[in-house]
Short mmCIF file of C-alpha atoms and ligand atoms in Angstrom, two decimals:
data_model
loop_
_atom_site.label_atom_id
_atom_site.label_comp_id
_atom_site.label_asym_id
_atom_site.label_seq_id
_atom_site.Cartn_x
_atom_site.Cartn_y
_atom_site.Cartn_z
CA UNK A 1 43.66 133.35 24.38
CA UNK A 2 41.03 131.37 26.56
CA UNK A 3 38.23 133.11 27.54
CA UNK A 4 37.41 133.40 31.18
CA UNK A 5 34.30 131.63 30.64
CA UNK A 6 35.96 128.95 29.10
CA UNK A 7 38.60 128.88 31.92
CA UNK A 8 35.92 128.69 34.64
CA UNK A 9 33.87 125.95 32.94
CA UNK A 10 37.24 123.86 32.53
CA UNK A 11 37.87 124.49 36.45
CA UNK A 12 34.58 123.30 37.44
CA UNK A 13 34.56 120.45 34.96
CA UNK A 14 37.83 119.16 36.06
CA UNK A 15 36.50 119.02 39.52
CA UNK A 16 32.83 118.09 39.20
CA UNK A 17 32.92 115.72 35.97
CA UNK A 18 32.51 113.29 34.71
CA UNK A 19 28.81 112.53 35.69
CA UNK A 20 25.93 111.30 34.03
CA UNK A 21 23.41 113.86 35.32
CA UNK A 22 23.52 117.57 35.76
CA UNK A 23 25.46 118.76 38.57
CA UNK A 24 22.92 120.58 40.77
CA UNK A 25 23.29 123.62 42.73
CA UNK A 26 22.47 122.23 46.05
CA UNK A 27 20.32 118.86 46.48
CA UNK A 28 19.61 117.04 49.84
CA UNK A 29 21.59 114.02 51.29
CA UNK A 30 19.84 111.57 53.48
CA UNK A 31 22.12 109.27 54.59
CA UNK A 32 20.80 108.59 58.13
CA UNK A 33 17.53 107.83 60.07
CA UNK A 34 15.12 109.72 57.80
CA UNK A 35 13.43 106.83 56.47
CA UNK A 36 12.92 105.42 59.90
CA UNK A 37 11.93 108.60 61.65
CA UNK A 38 9.25 109.64 59.26
CA UNK A 39 7.92 106.01 58.66
CA UNK A 40 7.37 106.05 62.67
CA UNK A 41 5.24 109.12 62.08
CA UNK A 42 3.12 107.11 59.58
CA UNK A 43 2.95 103.81 61.34
CA UNK A 44 1.83 106.02 64.66
CA UNK A 45 -0.40 108.50 62.65
CA UNK A 46 1.61 111.46 64.13
CA UNK A 47 2.20 112.97 61.25
CA UNK A 48 0.86 116.67 61.96
CA UNK A 49 0.67 119.12 64.68
CA UNK A 50 1.33 117.04 67.54
CA UNK A 51 3.99 114.17 68.21
CA UNK A 52 7.06 113.88 69.66
CA UNK A 53 9.61 114.81 67.08
CA UNK A 54 8.69 118.87 67.01
CA UNK A 55 9.63 118.92 70.60
CA UNK A 56 12.65 116.63 69.73
CA UNK A 57 14.05 118.60 66.94
CA UNK A 58 13.57 122.10 68.89
CA UNK A 59 15.60 120.51 71.83
CA UNK A 60 18.27 119.36 69.58
CA UNK A 61 18.32 122.84 67.79
CA UNK A 62 19.00 124.44 71.25
CA UNK A 63 21.68 122.13 71.87
CA UNK A 64 23.32 122.57 68.61
CA UNK A 65 23.36 126.20 68.36
CA UNK A 66 23.81 127.12 72.13
CA UNK A 67 20.77 129.44 71.72
CA UNK A 68 18.22 129.04 74.79
CA UNK A 69 15.13 128.23 72.87
CA UNK A 70 14.13 127.15 69.26
CA UNK A 71 10.87 127.21 68.02
CA UNK A 72 10.08 124.97 64.82
CA UNK A 73 7.92 126.57 62.20
CA UNK A 74 6.34 125.82 58.72
CA UNK A 75 9.22 127.48 56.96
CA UNK A 76 12.06 130.21 57.26
CA UNK A 77 9.75 133.11 56.06
CA UNK A 78 7.27 132.34 58.76
CA UNK A 79 9.82 132.43 61.21
CA UNK A 80 11.18 135.71 60.10
CA UNK A 81 7.50 137.06 59.95
CA UNK A 82 7.01 136.45 63.66
CA UNK A 83 10.34 137.44 64.67
CA UNK A 84 9.54 140.95 63.13
CA UNK A 85 6.29 141.06 65.19
CA UNK A 86 7.95 140.01 68.32
CA UNK A 87 10.60 142.69 68.08
CA UNK A 88 7.68 145.27 67.79
CA UNK A 89 7.54 146.30 64.00
CA UNK A 90 4.26 147.98 63.40
CA UNK A 91 2.61 149.29 60.44
CA UNK A 92 4.60 151.91 58.79
CA UNK A 93 7.63 151.21 60.38
CA UNK A 94 10.84 150.65 58.68
CA UNK A 95 13.26 147.92 58.76
CA UNK A 96 16.95 147.84 57.48
CA UNK A 97 17.91 144.99 55.29
CA UNK A 98 20.39 144.22 52.78
CA UNK A 99 19.36 144.76 49.18
CA UNK A 100 21.51 141.57 48.36
CA UNK A 101 19.13 139.27 49.73
CA UNK A 102 16.52 136.63 49.10
CA UNK A 103 12.98 138.35 48.34
CA UNK A 104 11.77 136.46 51.67
CA UNK A 105 13.57 139.20 53.81
CA UNK A 106 11.73 141.89 52.57
CA UNK A 107 8.52 139.80 52.12
CA UNK A 108 8.41 139.15 56.03
CA UNK A 109 8.58 143.14 56.56
CA UNK A 110 5.90 143.67 54.13
CA UNK A 111 3.71 141.15 56.15
CA UNK A 112 4.09 143.40 59.16
CA UNK A 113 2.71 146.13 57.03
CA UNK A 114 6.28 147.89 57.44
CA UNK A 115 8.56 149.01 54.81
CA UNK A 116 12.01 147.68 53.97
CA UNK A 117 14.77 150.17 53.76
CA UNK A 118 17.65 148.72 51.66
CA UNK A 119 21.17 148.99 52.91
CA UNK A 120 24.59 148.10 51.16
CA UNK A 121 26.76 145.41 51.43
CA UNK A 122 30.57 144.78 51.59
CA UNK A 123 32.59 142.38 49.42
CA UNK A 124 34.28 140.94 52.38
CA UNK A 125 31.47 139.30 54.01
CA UNK A 126 28.72 139.70 51.19
CA UNK A 127 26.80 141.33 54.14
CA UNK A 128 25.82 144.60 55.67
CA UNK A 129 28.67 147.21 55.41
CA UNK A 130 28.46 148.49 59.21
CA UNK A 131 30.72 151.69 58.86
CA UNK A 132 28.76 152.63 55.78
CA UNK A 133 25.42 152.11 57.49
CA UNK A 134 26.76 154.16 60.49
CA UNK A 135 27.39 157.01 58.46
CA UNK A 136 24.10 157.03 56.60
CA UNK A 137 22.43 156.56 59.67
CA UNK A 138 24.09 159.52 61.38
CA UNK A 139 23.05 161.46 58.28
CA UNK A 140 19.16 160.47 57.83
CA UNK A 141 18.04 159.53 61.21
CA UNK A 142 17.21 161.48 64.77
CA UNK A 143 16.68 159.95 68.15
CA UNK A 144 13.57 161.02 69.96
CA UNK A 145 13.04 159.25 73.20
CA UNK A 146 15.16 156.51 72.54
CA UNK A 147 13.62 155.71 69.30
CA UNK A 148 15.19 156.14 65.86
CA UNK A 149 13.37 158.30 63.00
CA UNK A 150 14.04 158.66 59.35
CA UNK A 151 14.01 162.19 59.13
CA UNK A 152 13.04 162.34 55.46
CA UNK A 153 10.11 159.95 55.84
CA UNK A 154 9.03 160.58 59.54
CA UNK A 155 9.00 156.88 59.92
CA UNK A 156 10.31 154.83 62.97
CA UNK A 157 13.27 152.76 62.06
CA UNK A 158 12.76 150.04 64.57
CA UNK A 159 14.89 146.90 63.35
CA UNK A 160 18.04 145.92 61.43
CA UNK A 161 17.86 142.60 59.75
CA UNK A 162 21.61 141.27 59.06
CA UNK A 163 21.56 138.18 56.75
CA UNK A 164 24.62 135.90 56.89
CA UNK A 165 24.75 135.60 53.08
CA UNK A 166 25.33 131.78 51.77
CA UNK A 167 26.59 130.97 55.31
CA UNK A 168 29.06 133.92 55.80
CA UNK A 169 28.56 135.45 58.87
CA UNK A 170 28.05 139.36 59.30
CA UNK A 171 30.29 141.09 61.42
CA UNK A 172 28.12 141.16 64.53
CA UNK A 173 30.41 143.14 66.95
CA UNK A 174 30.24 146.25 64.78
CA UNK A 175 26.48 145.37 63.91
CA UNK A 176 25.74 145.37 67.37
CA UNK A 177 27.47 148.60 68.30
CA UNK A 178 25.52 150.39 65.39
CA UNK A 179 21.97 149.05 66.60
CA UNK A 180 22.91 150.26 70.05
CA UNK A 181 24.00 153.60 68.86
CA UNK A 182 20.34 153.96 67.02
CA UNK A 183 18.23 151.98 69.50
CA UNK A 184 17.34 149.34 66.73
CA UNK A 185 16.45 145.67 67.69
CA UNK A 186 18.44 143.27 65.99
CA UNK A 187 16.76 140.09 64.16
CA UNK A 188 19.26 138.08 62.27
CA UNK A 189 18.13 136.65 59.11
CA UNK A 190 20.14 133.24 59.57
CA UNK A 191 18.19 131.09 57.02
CA UNK A 192 21.35 130.22 55.33
CA UNK A 193 23.54 129.68 58.10
CA UNK A 194 23.12 127.02 60.24
CA UNK A 195 26.38 125.74 61.41
CA UNK A 196 28.22 129.15 60.85
CA UNK A 197 29.83 130.67 63.89
CA UNK A 198 30.84 134.27 64.51
CA UNK A 199 33.72 134.42 67.21
CA UNK A 200 32.51 131.22 68.48
CA UNK A 201 28.98 131.97 68.78
CA UNK A 202 26.47 130.46 66.30
CA UNK A 203 24.54 132.83 63.96
CA UNK A 204 21.37 133.63 65.42
CA UNK A 205 22.58 133.91 68.64
CA UNK A 206 23.57 137.11 69.19
CA UNK A 207 20.32 139.35 67.86
CA UNK A 208 17.22 139.44 70.16
CA UNK A 209 15.88 137.14 67.77
CA UNK A 210 16.65 135.02 64.56
CA UNK A 211 15.23 132.73 61.97
CA UNK A 212 16.61 129.83 60.44
CA UNK A 213 15.32 127.85 57.31
CA UNK A 214 15.27 124.17 56.45
CA UNK A 215 14.03 124.14 52.95
CA UNK A 216 15.04 121.51 50.56
CA UNK A 217 17.92 123.54 49.33
CA UNK A 218 19.45 124.44 52.60
CA UNK A 219 22.38 123.01 54.49
CA UNK A 220 19.76 120.47 56.09
CA UNK A 221 16.21 120.03 55.29
CA UNK A 222 12.97 119.29 56.81
CA UNK A 223 11.24 119.53 53.35
CA UNK A 224 9.97 122.84 54.38
CA UNK A 225 10.69 124.40 57.49
CA UNK A 226 12.24 127.03 59.88
CA UNK A 227 12.90 127.78 63.30
CA UNK A 228 12.90 131.13 65.60
CA UNK A 229 15.93 131.29 67.82
CA UNK A 230 16.10 133.46 70.92
CA UNK A 231 17.83 133.70 74.28
CA UNK A 232 14.88 135.51 75.76
CA UNK A 233 12.55 132.82 77.67
CA UNK A 234 9.34 134.96 77.48
CA UNK A 235 9.70 135.91 73.82
CA UNK A 236 10.23 132.02 72.75
CA UNK A 237 7.04 131.35 75.07
CA UNK A 238 5.24 133.82 73.16
CA UNK A 239 6.67 132.59 69.76
CA UNK A 240 5.28 129.54 70.36
CA UNK A 241 2.08 131.01 71.43
CA UNK A 242 1.71 132.76 68.27
CA UNK A 243 2.65 130.21 66.08
CA UNK A 244 0.00 127.66 67.09
CA UNK A 245 -2.64 129.82 66.49
CA UNK A 246 -2.77 131.54 70.19
CA UNK A 247 -4.47 128.96 71.58
CA UNK A 248 -4.98 128.70 75.29
CA UNK A 249 -4.42 125.46 77.04
CA UNK A 250 -7.68 123.83 77.95
CA UNK A 251 -8.58 119.98 77.82
CA UNK A 252 -11.13 120.95 75.49
CA UNK A 253 -12.14 124.61 74.85
CA UNK A 254 -11.08 126.49 71.78
CA UNK A 255 -10.09 129.51 73.21
CA UNK A 256 -7.74 131.86 71.64
CA UNK A 257 -6.55 135.26 73.17
CA UNK A 258 -4.93 137.09 69.91
CA UNK A 259 -4.85 136.53 66.08
CA UNK A 260 -2.22 133.63 65.99
CA UNK A 261 -0.68 131.98 62.88
CA UNK A 262 -0.96 128.38 62.07
CA UNK A 263 2.94 128.25 61.47
CA UNK A 264 3.84 125.28 63.23
CA UNK A 265 6.23 122.78 62.03
CA UNK A 266 4.39 119.46 61.32
CA UNK A 267 5.56 116.23 63.23
CA UNK A 268 6.48 114.74 59.78
CA UNK A 269 8.81 117.44 59.05
CA UNK A 270 10.39 117.50 62.36
CA UNK A 271 11.10 113.93 62.03
CA UNK A 272 13.07 114.62 58.88
CA UNK A 273 14.95 117.47 60.62
CA UNK A 274 15.96 115.14 63.61
CA UNK A 275 17.56 112.58 61.22
CA UNK A 276 19.37 115.64 59.26
CA UNK A 277 20.59 117.18 62.47
CA UNK A 278 22.59 114.00 63.37
CA UNK A 279 24.49 114.35 60.45
CA UNK A 280 24.86 117.96 60.49
CA UNK A 281 28.62 117.81 61.63
CA UNK A 282 29.48 115.36 58.97
CA UNK A 283 27.72 117.46 56.09
CA UNK A 284 29.93 120.78 57.44
CA UNK A 285 33.04 118.52 57.34
CA UNK A 286 32.21 117.60 53.76
CA UNK A 287 31.11 121.12 52.96
CA UNK A 288 34.43 122.54 54.18
CA UNK A 289 36.40 119.98 51.95
CA UNK A 290 34.61 121.23 48.90
CA UNK A 291 35.11 124.44 49.59
CA UNK A 292 38.77 124.21 50.53
CA UNK A 293 38.98 122.43 47.03
CA UNK A 294 37.23 125.22 45.25
CA UNK A 295 39.49 127.92 46.97
CA UNK A 296 42.55 126.01 45.61
CA UNK A 297 41.34 125.49 42.12
CA UNK A 298 40.31 129.25 41.62
CA UNK A 299 43.38 130.50 43.42
CA UNK A 300 45.27 130.97 40.15
CA UNK A 301 42.42 132.31 37.80
CA UNK A 302 42.91 135.86 37.25
CA UNK A 303 39.91 137.92 37.59
CA UNK A 304 37.87 135.41 39.93
CA UNK A 305 37.85 135.45 43.70
CA UNK A 306 36.15 132.56 45.43
CA UNK A 307 34.27 133.49 48.40
CA UNK A 308 36.04 132.38 51.53
CA UNK A 309 34.80 132.46 55.18
CA UNK A 310 35.54 135.89 57.10
CA UNK A 311 38.20 136.15 59.65
CA UNK A 312 37.43 134.98 62.99
CA UNK A 313 34.20 133.13 61.52
CA UNK A 314 33.50 129.78 60.68
CA UNK A 315 31.18 129.54 57.76
CA UNK A 316 28.79 126.41 56.90
CA UNK A 317 29.69 127.12 53.27
CA UNK A 318 26.11 126.53 52.34
CA UNK A 319 26.29 127.82 48.90
CA UNK A 320 30.01 128.30 47.25
CA UNK A 321 30.46 131.61 45.29
CA UNK A 322 32.60 133.18 43.10
CA UNK A 323 33.12 136.78 42.42
CA UNK A 324 34.37 138.31 38.94
CA UNK A 325 36.52 141.19 38.90
CA UNK A 326 34.87 144.26 37.51
CA UNK A 327 36.92 144.06 34.46
CA UNK A 328 34.90 140.80 33.81
CA UNK A 329 31.44 141.19 34.62
CA UNK A 330 30.42 141.80 30.97
CA UNK A 331 31.49 138.12 30.74
CA UNK A 332 28.92 136.81 33.14
CA UNK A 333 26.07 135.80 30.85
CA UNK A 334 28.65 134.03 28.87
CA UNK A 335 29.58 131.89 32.14
CA UNK A 336 26.38 131.20 32.87
CA UNK A 337 25.43 129.87 29.52
CA UNK A 338 28.56 127.86 29.22
CA UNK A 339 28.54 126.44 32.44
CA UNK A 340 24.83 125.45 32.61
CA UNK A 341 25.52 124.31 28.95
CA UNK A 342 27.77 121.83 30.35
CA UNK A 343 25.57 120.12 32.64
CA UNK A 344 27.15 122.12 35.69
CA UNK A 345 24.33 124.20 37.27
CA UNK A 346 25.43 127.74 38.37
CA UNK A 347 23.35 130.86 39.16
CA UNK A 348 23.75 134.58 39.41
CA UNK A 349 23.15 136.48 42.62
CA UNK A 350 19.56 137.66 43.39
CA UNK A 351 18.02 140.70 41.61
CA UNK A 352 18.53 143.30 44.09
CA UNK A 353 15.22 143.89 46.27
CA UNK A 354 15.08 147.31 45.35
CA UNK A 355 15.05 146.51 41.91
CA UNK A 356 11.71 144.07 42.25
CA UNK A 357 8.65 146.26 41.22
CA UNK A 358 6.79 145.87 44.41
CA UNK A 359 9.80 147.00 46.27
CA UNK A 360 10.93 149.54 43.88
CA UNK A 361 9.99 152.93 45.63
CA UNK A 362 11.05 151.65 49.31
CA UNK A 363 14.09 153.88 50.65
CA UNK A 364 17.27 153.03 49.76
CA UNK A 365 20.80 154.16 50.60
CA UNK A 366 23.55 154.15 47.89
CA UNK A 367 23.66 150.54 46.85
CA UNK A 368 27.02 150.30 44.76
CA UNK A 369 28.56 147.53 46.37
CA UNK A 370 25.58 145.46 46.30
CA UNK A 371 25.06 146.43 42.72
CA UNK A 372 28.63 145.45 42.08
CA UNK A 373 28.49 142.02 43.91
CA UNK A 374 25.03 141.39 42.02
CA UNK A 375 26.80 141.88 38.93
CA UNK A 376 29.69 139.64 39.13
CA UNK A 377 28.42 136.85 41.72
CA UNK A 378 28.17 133.48 40.69
CA UNK A 379 27.23 130.46 42.99
CA UNK A 380 28.85 127.23 42.03
CA UNK A 381 27.65 123.66 42.88
CA UNK A 382 27.71 122.90 46.60
CA UNK A 383 25.78 119.74 47.33
CA UNK A 384 27.64 117.51 50.03
CA UNK A 385 27.76 114.59 47.47
CA UNK A 386 30.02 116.27 45.46
CA UNK A 387 32.96 116.01 48.26
CA UNK A 388 32.87 112.28 47.75
CA UNK A 389 34.77 112.73 44.45
CA UNK A 390 37.35 114.70 46.19
C1 PLP B 1 15.96 130.28 52.50
C2 PLP B 1 15.70 131.86 53.10
C3 PLP B 1 14.75 132.45 53.71
C4 PLP B 1 13.40 131.45 54.33
O1 PLP B 1 13.09 130.73 53.35
P1 PLP B 1 12.01 129.82 53.30
O2 PLP B 1 12.02 128.72 52.03
O3 PLP B 1 10.59 130.27 53.55
O4 PLP B 1 12.29 128.46 54.32
C5 PLP B 1 14.78 133.60 54.01
N1 PLP B 1 15.81 134.33 53.77
C6 PLP B 1 17.07 133.86 53.33
C7 PLP B 1 18.12 134.72 53.08
C8 PLP B 1 16.77 132.67 52.38
O5 PLP B 1 17.95 132.23 51.92
#
């Protein structure tokens, strides 16, 4: 009988080969005005902390996402850090985050001297399991003066930070309900989900604040970059202030009214971003074509589920993923080795954050589903260019 590894390898090869080179997991596409805009920055000398493209990129992001304000930053992690500061996270507060996430989610919490508290995920969306979270919080917290306290650690729980895994939106209605019930501020880690919608609202538009990433491997890229989104005008002004060294406007004086950060996005990166945003609708269409093709190709493979967008949602399909049935998780290594050996790049899920040394003593709930997803998930090639063969 053919092994699952060889079946998966065959399905992927049929879809993605022949090719001379390694099929990457996610490579960027530059088909538009990138060169023109970046060249203009260089020709005029406006490459750094001033120039028209940052403002333009922010405006275009606002128009695209429908969120009132966007503040461009030097990367997504910096955006998350500022979101948490503005959400009121203080030293020794706890922040609820999925254990199944990229390390930046936990690092941003640590930068605030706060403590990540790891929450389980669900198989359907790969995001937070809200019913399980409700039961858990009901058990371990008490509300004092409209603030949520962890009875076990006696620390305040200030924020819940859902992450829209690979672009698949978390069930935000349920999340907002839990947040309200326990007096938690919602910060969305929307780093992976530009172009994803929950019931018609762009991801990042429902939390008080949210963060996007434009790293080189994301759906659109600025080289390195990120953005803070918020519908709150005064928070937006504050975000702009904090990310630009908290300098007070003046013709020549250097006055700063708090410890600020140099987290601003350089103009040259924003120029790239403007060109990428123009192509986003086309990128999303192609990603959908690729995802549909994967869904079909894996529909008859026993023991494998292709991760499709949750109901009432539109996913950007940033990174496509398959999930092995529990019966086959022992095959994971073999599948990774066989596909990567056939010039098709595949990757396992992130190591659960609570298993990383620096976060191993942080509070965590039962993480059995995150653990199960973590041991059976495989990301498969998702570059926009792959849709051209189809
Ligand atoms: C990419 C990413 C970030 C931020 O990434 P940067 O590389 O700092 O732009 C944060 N959280 C998640 C879940 C991500 O995937």
